[in-house]
Short mmCIF file of C-alpha atoms and ligand atoms in Angstrom, two decimals:
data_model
loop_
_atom_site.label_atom_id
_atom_site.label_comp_id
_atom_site.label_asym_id
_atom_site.label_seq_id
_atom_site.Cartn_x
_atom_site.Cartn_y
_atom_site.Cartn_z
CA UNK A 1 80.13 65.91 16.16
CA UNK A 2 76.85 67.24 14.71
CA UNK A 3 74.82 64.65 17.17
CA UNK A 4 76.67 65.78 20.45
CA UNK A 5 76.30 69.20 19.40
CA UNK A 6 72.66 68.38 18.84
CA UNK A 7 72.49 66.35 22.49
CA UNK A 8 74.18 69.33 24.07
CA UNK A 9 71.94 71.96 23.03
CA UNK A 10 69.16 69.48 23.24
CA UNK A 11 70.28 69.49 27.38
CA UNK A 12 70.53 73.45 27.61
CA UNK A 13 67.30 73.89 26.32
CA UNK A 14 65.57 70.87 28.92
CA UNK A 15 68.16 73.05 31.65
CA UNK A 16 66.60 76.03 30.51
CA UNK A 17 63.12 75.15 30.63
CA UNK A 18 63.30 73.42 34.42
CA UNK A 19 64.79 76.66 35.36
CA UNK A 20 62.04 78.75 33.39
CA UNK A 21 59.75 76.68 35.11
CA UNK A 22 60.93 77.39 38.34
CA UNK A 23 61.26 80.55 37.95
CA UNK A 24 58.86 82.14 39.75
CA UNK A 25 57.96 86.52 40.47
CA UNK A 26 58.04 87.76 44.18
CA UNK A 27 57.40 90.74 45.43
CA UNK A 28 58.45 92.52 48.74
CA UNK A 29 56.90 95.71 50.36
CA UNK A 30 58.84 98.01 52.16
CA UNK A 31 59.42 101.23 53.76
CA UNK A 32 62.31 102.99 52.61
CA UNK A 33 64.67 105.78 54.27
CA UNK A 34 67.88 106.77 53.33
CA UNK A 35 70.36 103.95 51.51
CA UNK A 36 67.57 100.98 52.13
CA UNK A 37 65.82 101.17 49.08
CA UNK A 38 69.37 100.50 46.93
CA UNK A 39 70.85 98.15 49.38
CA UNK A 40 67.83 95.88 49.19
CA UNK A 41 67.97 96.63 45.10
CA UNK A 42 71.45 95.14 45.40
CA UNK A 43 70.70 92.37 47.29
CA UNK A 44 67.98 91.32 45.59
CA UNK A 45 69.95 91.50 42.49
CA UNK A 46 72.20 88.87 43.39
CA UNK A 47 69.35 87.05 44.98
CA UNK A 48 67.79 87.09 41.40
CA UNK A 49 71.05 85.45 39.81
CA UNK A 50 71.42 82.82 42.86
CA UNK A 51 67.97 81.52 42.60
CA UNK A 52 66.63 82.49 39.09
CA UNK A 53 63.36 84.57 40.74
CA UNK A 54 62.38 87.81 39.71
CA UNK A 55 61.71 90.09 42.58
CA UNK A 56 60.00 93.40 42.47
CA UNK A 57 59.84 96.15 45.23
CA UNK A 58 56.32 97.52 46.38
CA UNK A 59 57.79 100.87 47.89
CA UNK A 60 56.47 102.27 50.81
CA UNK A 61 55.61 105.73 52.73
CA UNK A 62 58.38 106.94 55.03
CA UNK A 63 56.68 106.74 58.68
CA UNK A 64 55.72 103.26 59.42
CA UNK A 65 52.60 104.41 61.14
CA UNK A 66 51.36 104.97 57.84
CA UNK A 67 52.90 101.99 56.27
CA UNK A 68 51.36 100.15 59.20
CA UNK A 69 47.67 101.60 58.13
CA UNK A 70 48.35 100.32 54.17
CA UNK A 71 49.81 96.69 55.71
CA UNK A 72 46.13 95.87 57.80
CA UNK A 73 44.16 97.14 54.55
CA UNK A 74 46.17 94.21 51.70
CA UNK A 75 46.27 91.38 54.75
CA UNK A 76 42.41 91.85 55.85
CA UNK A 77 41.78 91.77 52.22
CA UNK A 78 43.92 88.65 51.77
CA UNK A 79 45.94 90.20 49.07
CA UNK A 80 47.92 87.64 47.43
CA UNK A 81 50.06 90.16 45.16
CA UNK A 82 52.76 90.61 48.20
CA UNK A 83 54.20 87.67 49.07
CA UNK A 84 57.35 89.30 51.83
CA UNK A 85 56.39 92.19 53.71
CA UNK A 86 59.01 94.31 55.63
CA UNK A 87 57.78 94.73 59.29
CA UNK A 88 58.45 97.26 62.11
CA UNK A 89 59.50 95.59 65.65
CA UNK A 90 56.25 96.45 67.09
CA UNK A 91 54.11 94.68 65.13
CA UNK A 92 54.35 91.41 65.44
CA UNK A 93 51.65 90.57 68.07
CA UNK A 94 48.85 92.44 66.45
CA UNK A 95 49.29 91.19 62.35
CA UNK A 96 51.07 87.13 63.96
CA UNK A 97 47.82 85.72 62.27
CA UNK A 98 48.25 86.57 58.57
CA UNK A 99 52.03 85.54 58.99
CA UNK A 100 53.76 82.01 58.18
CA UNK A 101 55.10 80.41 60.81
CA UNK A 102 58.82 80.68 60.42
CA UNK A 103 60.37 78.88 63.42
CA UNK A 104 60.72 74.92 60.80
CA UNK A 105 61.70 77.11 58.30
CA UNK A 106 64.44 78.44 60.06
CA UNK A 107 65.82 75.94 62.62
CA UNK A 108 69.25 75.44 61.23
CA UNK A 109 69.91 79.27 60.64
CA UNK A 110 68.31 80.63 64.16
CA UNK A 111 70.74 80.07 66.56
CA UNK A 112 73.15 83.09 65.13
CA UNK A 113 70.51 85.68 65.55
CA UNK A 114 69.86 88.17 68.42
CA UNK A 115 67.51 86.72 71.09
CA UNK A 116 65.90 89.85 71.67
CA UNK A 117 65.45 90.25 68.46
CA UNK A 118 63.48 86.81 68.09
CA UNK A 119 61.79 87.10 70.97
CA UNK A 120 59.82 90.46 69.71
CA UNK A 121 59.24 88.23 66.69
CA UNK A 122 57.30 85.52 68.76
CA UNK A 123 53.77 85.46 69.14
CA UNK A 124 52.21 82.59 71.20
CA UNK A 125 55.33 80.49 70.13
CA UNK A 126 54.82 80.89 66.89
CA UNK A 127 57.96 83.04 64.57
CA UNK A 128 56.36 86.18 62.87
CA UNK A 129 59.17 87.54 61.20
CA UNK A 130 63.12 86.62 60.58
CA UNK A 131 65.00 89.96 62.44
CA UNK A 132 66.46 91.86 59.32
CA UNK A 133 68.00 94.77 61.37
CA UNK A 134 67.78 96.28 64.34
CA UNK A 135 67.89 99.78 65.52
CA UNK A 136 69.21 101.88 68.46
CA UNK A 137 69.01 105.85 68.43
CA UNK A 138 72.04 107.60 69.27
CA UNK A 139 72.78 111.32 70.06
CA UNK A 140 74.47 112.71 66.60
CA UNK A 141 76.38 115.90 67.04
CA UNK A 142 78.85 118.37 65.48
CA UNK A 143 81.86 117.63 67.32
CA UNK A 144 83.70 120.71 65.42
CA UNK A 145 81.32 123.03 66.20
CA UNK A 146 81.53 122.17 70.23
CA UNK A 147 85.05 122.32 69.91
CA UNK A 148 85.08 125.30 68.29
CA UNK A 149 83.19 127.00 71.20
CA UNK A 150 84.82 124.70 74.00
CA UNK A 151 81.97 122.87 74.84
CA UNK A 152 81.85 119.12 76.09
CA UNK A 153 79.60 116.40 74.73
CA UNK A 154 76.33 116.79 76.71
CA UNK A 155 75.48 114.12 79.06
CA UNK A 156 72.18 115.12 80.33
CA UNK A 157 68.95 116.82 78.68
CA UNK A 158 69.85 119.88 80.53
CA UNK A 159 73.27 120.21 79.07
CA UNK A 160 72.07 119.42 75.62
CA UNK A 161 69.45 121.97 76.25
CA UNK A 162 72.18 124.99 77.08
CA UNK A 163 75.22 123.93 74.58
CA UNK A 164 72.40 123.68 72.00
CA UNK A 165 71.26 127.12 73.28
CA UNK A 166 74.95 128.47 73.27
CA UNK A 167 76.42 126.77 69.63
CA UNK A 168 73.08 128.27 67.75
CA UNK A 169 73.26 131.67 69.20
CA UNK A 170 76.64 132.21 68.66
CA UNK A 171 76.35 130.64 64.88
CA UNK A 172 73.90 132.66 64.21
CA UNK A 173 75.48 135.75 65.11
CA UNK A 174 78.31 135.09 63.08
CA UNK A 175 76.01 134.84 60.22
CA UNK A 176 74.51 131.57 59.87
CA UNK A 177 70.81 132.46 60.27
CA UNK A 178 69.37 129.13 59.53
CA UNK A 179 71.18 126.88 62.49
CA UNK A 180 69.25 125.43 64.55
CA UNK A 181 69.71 123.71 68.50
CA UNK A 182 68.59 120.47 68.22
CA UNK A 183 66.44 118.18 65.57
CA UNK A 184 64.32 114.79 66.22
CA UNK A 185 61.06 113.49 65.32
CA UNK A 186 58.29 115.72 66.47
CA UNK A 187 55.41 114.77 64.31
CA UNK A 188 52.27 112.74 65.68
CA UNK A 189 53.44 109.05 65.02
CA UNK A 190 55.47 106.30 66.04
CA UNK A 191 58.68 108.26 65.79
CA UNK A 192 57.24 110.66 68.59
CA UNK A 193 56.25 107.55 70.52
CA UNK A 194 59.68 106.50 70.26
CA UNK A 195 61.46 109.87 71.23
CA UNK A 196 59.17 110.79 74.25
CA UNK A 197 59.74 107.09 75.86
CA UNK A 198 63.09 107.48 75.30
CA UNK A 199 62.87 111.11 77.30
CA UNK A 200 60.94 109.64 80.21
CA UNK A 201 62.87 106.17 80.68
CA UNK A 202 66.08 108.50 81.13
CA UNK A 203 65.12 110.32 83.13
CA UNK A 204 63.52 107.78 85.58
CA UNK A 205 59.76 107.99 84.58
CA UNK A 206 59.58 104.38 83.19
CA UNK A 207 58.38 102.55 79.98
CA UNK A 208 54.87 104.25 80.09
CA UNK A 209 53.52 100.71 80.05
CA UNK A 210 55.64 98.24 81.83
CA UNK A 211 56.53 94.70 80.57
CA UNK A 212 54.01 93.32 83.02
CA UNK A 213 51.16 95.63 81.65
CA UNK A 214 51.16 98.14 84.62
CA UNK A 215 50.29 101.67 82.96
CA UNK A 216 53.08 103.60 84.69
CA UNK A 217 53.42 106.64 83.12
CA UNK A 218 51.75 109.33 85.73
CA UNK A 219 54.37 110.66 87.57
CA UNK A 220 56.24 113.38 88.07
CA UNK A 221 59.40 112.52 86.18
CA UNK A 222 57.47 111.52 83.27
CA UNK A 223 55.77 115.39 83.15
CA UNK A 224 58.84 117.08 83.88
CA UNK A 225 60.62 114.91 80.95
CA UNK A 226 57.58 116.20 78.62
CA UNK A 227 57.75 119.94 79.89
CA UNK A 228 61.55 120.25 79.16
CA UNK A 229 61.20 118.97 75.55
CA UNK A 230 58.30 121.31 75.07
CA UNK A 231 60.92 124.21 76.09
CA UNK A 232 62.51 123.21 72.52
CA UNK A 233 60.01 124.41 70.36
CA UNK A 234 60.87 127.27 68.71
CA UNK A 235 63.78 128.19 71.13
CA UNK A 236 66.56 125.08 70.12
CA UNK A 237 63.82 122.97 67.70
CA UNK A 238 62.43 124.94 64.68
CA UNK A 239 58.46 124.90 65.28
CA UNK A 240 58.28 122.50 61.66
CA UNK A 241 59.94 119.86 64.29
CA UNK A 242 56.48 119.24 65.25
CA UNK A 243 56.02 117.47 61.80
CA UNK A 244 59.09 115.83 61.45
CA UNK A 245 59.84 112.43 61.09
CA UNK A 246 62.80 110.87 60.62
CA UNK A 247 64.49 112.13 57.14
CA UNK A 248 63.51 115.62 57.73
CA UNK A 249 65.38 115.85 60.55
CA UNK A 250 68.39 114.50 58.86
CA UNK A 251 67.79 117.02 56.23
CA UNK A 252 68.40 119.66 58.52
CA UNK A 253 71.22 118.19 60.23
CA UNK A 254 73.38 117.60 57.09
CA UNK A 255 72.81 120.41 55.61
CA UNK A 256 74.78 121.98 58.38
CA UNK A 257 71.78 123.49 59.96
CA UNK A 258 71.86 121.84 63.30
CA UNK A 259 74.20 121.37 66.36
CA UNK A 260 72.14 118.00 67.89
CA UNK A 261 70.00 115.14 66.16
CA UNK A 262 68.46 112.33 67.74
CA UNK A 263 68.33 109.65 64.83
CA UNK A 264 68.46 106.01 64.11
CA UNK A 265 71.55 104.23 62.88
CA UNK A 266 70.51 104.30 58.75
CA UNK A 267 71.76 108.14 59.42
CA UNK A 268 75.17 107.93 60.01
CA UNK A 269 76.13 106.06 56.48
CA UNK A 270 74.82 109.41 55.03
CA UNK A 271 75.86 111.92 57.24
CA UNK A 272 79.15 110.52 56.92
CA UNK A 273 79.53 109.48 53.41
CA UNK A 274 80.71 111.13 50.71
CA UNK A 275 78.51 114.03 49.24
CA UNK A 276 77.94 114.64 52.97
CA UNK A 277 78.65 118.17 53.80
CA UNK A 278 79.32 117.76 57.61
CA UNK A 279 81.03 114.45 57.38
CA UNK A 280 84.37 115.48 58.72
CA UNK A 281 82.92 117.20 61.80
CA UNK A 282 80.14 114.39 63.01
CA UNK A 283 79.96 112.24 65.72
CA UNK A 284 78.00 110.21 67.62
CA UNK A 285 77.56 109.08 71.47
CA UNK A 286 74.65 107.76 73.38
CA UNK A 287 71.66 109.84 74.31
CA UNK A 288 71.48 111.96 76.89
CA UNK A 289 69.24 111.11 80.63
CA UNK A 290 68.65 113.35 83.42
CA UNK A 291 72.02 112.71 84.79
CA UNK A 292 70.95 109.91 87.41
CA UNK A 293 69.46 107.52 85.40
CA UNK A 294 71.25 105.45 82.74
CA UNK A 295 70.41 106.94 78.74
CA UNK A 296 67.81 105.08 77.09
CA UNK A 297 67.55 104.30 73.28
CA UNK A 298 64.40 102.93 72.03
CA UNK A 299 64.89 99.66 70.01
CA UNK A 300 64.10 99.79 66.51
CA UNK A 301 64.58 97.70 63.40
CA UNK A 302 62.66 95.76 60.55
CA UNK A 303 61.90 92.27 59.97
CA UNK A 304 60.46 90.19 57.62
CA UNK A 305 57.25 88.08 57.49
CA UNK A 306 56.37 85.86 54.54
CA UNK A 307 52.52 86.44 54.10
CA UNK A 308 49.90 83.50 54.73
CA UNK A 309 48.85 84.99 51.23
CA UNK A 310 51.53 84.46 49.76
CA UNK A 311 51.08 81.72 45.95
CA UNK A 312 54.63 81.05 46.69
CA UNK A 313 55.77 80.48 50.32
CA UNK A 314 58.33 78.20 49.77
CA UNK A 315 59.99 80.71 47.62
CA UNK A 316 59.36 83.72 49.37
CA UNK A 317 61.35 81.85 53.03
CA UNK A 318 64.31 81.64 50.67
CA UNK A 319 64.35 84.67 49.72
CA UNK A 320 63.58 85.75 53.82
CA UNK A 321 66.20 83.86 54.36
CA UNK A 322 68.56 85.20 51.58
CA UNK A 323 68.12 88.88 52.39
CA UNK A 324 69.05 88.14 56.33
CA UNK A 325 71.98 85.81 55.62
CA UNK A 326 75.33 86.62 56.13
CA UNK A 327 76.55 88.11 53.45
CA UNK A 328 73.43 90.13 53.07
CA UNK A 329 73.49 91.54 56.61
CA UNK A 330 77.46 92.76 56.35
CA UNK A 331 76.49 94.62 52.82
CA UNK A 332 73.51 96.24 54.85
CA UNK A 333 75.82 97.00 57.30
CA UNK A 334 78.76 98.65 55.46
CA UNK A 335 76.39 100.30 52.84
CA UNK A 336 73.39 101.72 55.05
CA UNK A 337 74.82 101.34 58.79
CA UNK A 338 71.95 98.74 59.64
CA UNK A 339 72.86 97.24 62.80
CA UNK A 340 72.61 93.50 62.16
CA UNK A 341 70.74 90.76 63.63
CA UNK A 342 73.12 88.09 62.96
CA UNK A 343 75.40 87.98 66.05
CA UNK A 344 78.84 87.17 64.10
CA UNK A 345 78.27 90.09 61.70
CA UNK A 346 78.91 93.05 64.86
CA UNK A 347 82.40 90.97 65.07
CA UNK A 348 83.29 91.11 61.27
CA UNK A 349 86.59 92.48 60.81
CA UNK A 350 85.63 94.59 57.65
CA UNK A 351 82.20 95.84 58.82
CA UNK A 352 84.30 97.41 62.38
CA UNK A 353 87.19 98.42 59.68
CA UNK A 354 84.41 100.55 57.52
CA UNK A 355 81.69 100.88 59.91
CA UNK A 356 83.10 101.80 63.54
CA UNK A 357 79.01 102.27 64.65
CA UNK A 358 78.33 98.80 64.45
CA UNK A 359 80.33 97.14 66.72
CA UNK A 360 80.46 100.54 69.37
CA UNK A 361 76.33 100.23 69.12
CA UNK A 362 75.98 96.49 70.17
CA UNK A 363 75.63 97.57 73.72
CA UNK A 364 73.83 100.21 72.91
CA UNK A 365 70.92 97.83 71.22
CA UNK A 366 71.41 95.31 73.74
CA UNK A 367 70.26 97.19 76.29
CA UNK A 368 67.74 99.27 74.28
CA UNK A 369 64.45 99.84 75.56
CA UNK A 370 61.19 97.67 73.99
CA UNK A 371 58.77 99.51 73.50
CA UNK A 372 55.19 97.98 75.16
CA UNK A 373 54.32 96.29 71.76
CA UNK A 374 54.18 92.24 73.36
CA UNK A 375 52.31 93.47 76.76
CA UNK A 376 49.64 95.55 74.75
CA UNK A 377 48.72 92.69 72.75
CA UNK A 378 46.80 93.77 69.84
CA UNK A 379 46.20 97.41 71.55
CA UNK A 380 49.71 98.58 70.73
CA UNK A 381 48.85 100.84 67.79
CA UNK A 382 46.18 102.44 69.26
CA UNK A 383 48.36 102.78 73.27
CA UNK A 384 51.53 104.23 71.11
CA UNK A 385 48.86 106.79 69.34
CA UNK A 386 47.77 107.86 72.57
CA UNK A 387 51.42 108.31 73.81
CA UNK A 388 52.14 110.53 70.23
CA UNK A 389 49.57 112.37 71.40
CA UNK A 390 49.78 113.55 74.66
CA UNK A 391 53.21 114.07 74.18
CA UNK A 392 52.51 116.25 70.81
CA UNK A 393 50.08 118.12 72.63
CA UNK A 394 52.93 118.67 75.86
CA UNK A 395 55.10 120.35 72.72
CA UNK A 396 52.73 122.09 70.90
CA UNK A 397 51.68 124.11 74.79
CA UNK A 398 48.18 122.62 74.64
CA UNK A 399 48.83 121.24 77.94
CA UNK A 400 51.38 120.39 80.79
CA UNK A 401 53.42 117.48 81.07
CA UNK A 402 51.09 116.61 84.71
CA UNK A 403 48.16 116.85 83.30
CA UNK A 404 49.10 114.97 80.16
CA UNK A 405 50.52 112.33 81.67
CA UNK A 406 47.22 112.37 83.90
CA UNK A 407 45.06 112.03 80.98
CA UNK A 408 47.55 109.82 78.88
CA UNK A 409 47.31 107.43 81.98
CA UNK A 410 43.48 108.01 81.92
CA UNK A 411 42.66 107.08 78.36
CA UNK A 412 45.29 103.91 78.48
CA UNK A 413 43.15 102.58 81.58
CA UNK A 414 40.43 102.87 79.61
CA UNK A 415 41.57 101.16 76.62
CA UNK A 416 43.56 98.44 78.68
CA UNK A 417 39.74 97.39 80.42
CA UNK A 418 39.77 94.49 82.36
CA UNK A 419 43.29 93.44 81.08
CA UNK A 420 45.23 94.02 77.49
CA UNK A 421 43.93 92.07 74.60
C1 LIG B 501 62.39 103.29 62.72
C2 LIG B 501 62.45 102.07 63.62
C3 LIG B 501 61.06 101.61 63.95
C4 LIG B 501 60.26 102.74 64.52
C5 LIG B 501 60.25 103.93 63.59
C6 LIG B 501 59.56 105.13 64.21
O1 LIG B 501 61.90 102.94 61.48
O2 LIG B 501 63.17 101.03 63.00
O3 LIG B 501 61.12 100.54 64.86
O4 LIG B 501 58.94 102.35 64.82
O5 LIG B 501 61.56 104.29 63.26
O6 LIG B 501 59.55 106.20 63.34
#
């Protein structure tokens, strides 16, 4: 008896010390809004009982231009301290080099993800990043407040434009002073990039840059798209929209304070859940266009890359691999309404059950507009600044939507040279 107890304990302790040895500490940068921070807690949690790893969060700023500024700093300095990074769409062809090539790693998982989704993650045939979610922005609304004043859901910027006009004024002279026409993401960054493309695709002024490289952007329905947002300021958009990004919009919104938002999909879990104080009268529906041309929604959406830097790649493509499985992708679903990247999930009877977004958005991000990250080459950052710009300057009244779109074409010419690099 005393001997097996002896040989048994003698076999926990080897168990114990393969496992110790194996153990090994990861770490995973990423920028957080709304429920993504505690559904990546979650999942790592389980992640840390399934493989015996420790994994710590590096937390990052809000706007992912300025996570994007932090990300070049630690991978030109080699930094060896992050082994996962969380990456926006866009990246991918300007940061492919300090990446690990995913596509062995990955070969018996692959075919179940989105194809559009992989394909922003290739770069010269090599497979930056595994798609972790994707993102589509939809029109969010108060769909008891247009009832209550008999209006229909608007289906062009003009009509957003007046019901916003007519809900706020009439709110606000029944005594609530602080609503507000219509929120987005105003401030000088990638959000702004994303909302003003979105403008001028729908209403038939193209992708600024088109797939083939062509800078497209000066034309008429491009400036007129421009000038009508820059009627919002201060008349349907508080003035502070011109420094929003993403969150402080939905502040605004679910507080009550706003008839319209134009938001990302992470939104809706909050507006809707619980604590929120709108969530009975919220809806959503697709964006609005000009009318004659079909509504465009930017895509969006993370992904991650395991870095080159990395002391423990083979750990840190399981744990890629973990965090975009299955089971992973229907929690991030349910619990921060992340559209997933894994086909199967949008059909999952319990995600449509708890989630109704997620299966009514898959057409919405299958036709979503790409923004010109993969024609740009490594030039995208500094082209999207350029369209943030001119199109903060078209809101603030600096200048016209002509003559920025003039210029905007101008200075993209310039950088674009003899061809995109
Ligand atoms: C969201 C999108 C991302 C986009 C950013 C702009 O995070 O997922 O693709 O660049 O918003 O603010």
């Amino acid at each position: 008896m005393r001997n097996k107890t002896i040989l048994a304990l003698g076999l926990l302790s080897t168990m114990l010390m393969a496992q110790g040895a194996l153990a090994t500490d990861l770490s995973i940068v990423h920028g957080a809004v709304g429920r993504d921070h505690d559904v990546l807690r979650a999942a790592l949690d389980r992640y840390e009982v399934e493989s015996g790893n420790k994994v710590t969060i590096v937390s990052m700023p809000e706007r992912t231009t300025d996570q994007f500024a932090q990300f070049k700093l630690w991978l030109s300095a080699r930094n060896a301290d992050i082994d996962v990074y969380r990456l926006d769409v866009i990246w991918a062809p300007q940061i492919a080099d300090h990446f690990v090539d995913l596509t062995d790693a990955t070969k018996d998982i692959i075919d179940d993800f989105s194809p559009m989704a992989l394909q922003s993650q290739k770069v010269d045939g090599k497979l930056v990043a595994l798609p972790m979610f994707l993102g589509g922005p939809a029109l969010y609304y108060r769909a008891d407040l247009l009832e209550k004043y008999g209006k229909p859901v608007p289906k062009t910027w003009e009509e957003l434009t007046a019901t916003a006009k007519d809900v706020m004024d009439a709110e606000r002279a029944a005594g609530h002073t602080d609503m507000w026409g219509y929120v987005f993401q105003g401030a000088a960054y990638e959000g702004l990039t994303c909302n003003a493309m979105e403008w001028i695709a729908s209403s038939g002024g193209g992708q600024v840059v088109e797939p083939d490289g062509t800078i497209s952007v000066n034309n008429e329905a491009a400036a007129k798209a421009l000038d009508l947002a820059a009627t919002w300021i201060g008349g349907i958009s508080p003035e502070g929209v011109l420094n929003y990004a993403e969150e402080d919009a939905r502040g605004i919104f679910q507080s009550g304070n706003a008839v319209f938002m134009r938001n990302w999909n992470y939104a809706y879990a909050l507006v809707k859940g619980d604590d929120s104080p709108i969530k009975d009268g919220v809806a959503v529906t697709v964006l609005p266009s000009d009318g004659t041309h079909s509504p465009a929604s930017i895509l969006g959406g993370s992904h991650l890359g395991v870095s080159k830097y990395s002391k423990h790649p083979e750990e840190a493509i399981d744990l890629v691999r973990f965090l975009n499985n299955y089971e992973s992708q229907k929690a991030r679903a349910i619990d921060s309404s992340r559209p997933p990247t894994l086909m199967p999930v949008y059909d999952d009877k319990e995600v449509a059950e708890k989630v109704e977004f997620i299966p009514l958005w898959k057409p919405v991000i299958e036709n979503a507009i790409i923004r010109p990250s993969a024609p740009t080459k490594t030039s995208y950052n500094e082209a999207s600044s350029e369209i943030w710009t001119a199109a903060h300057d078209v809101l603030e009244g600096k200048t016209t939507g002509t003559k920025a779109v003039a210029k905007l074409a101008a200075r993209l010419k310039r950088l674009k040279g003899s061809g995109w690099k």
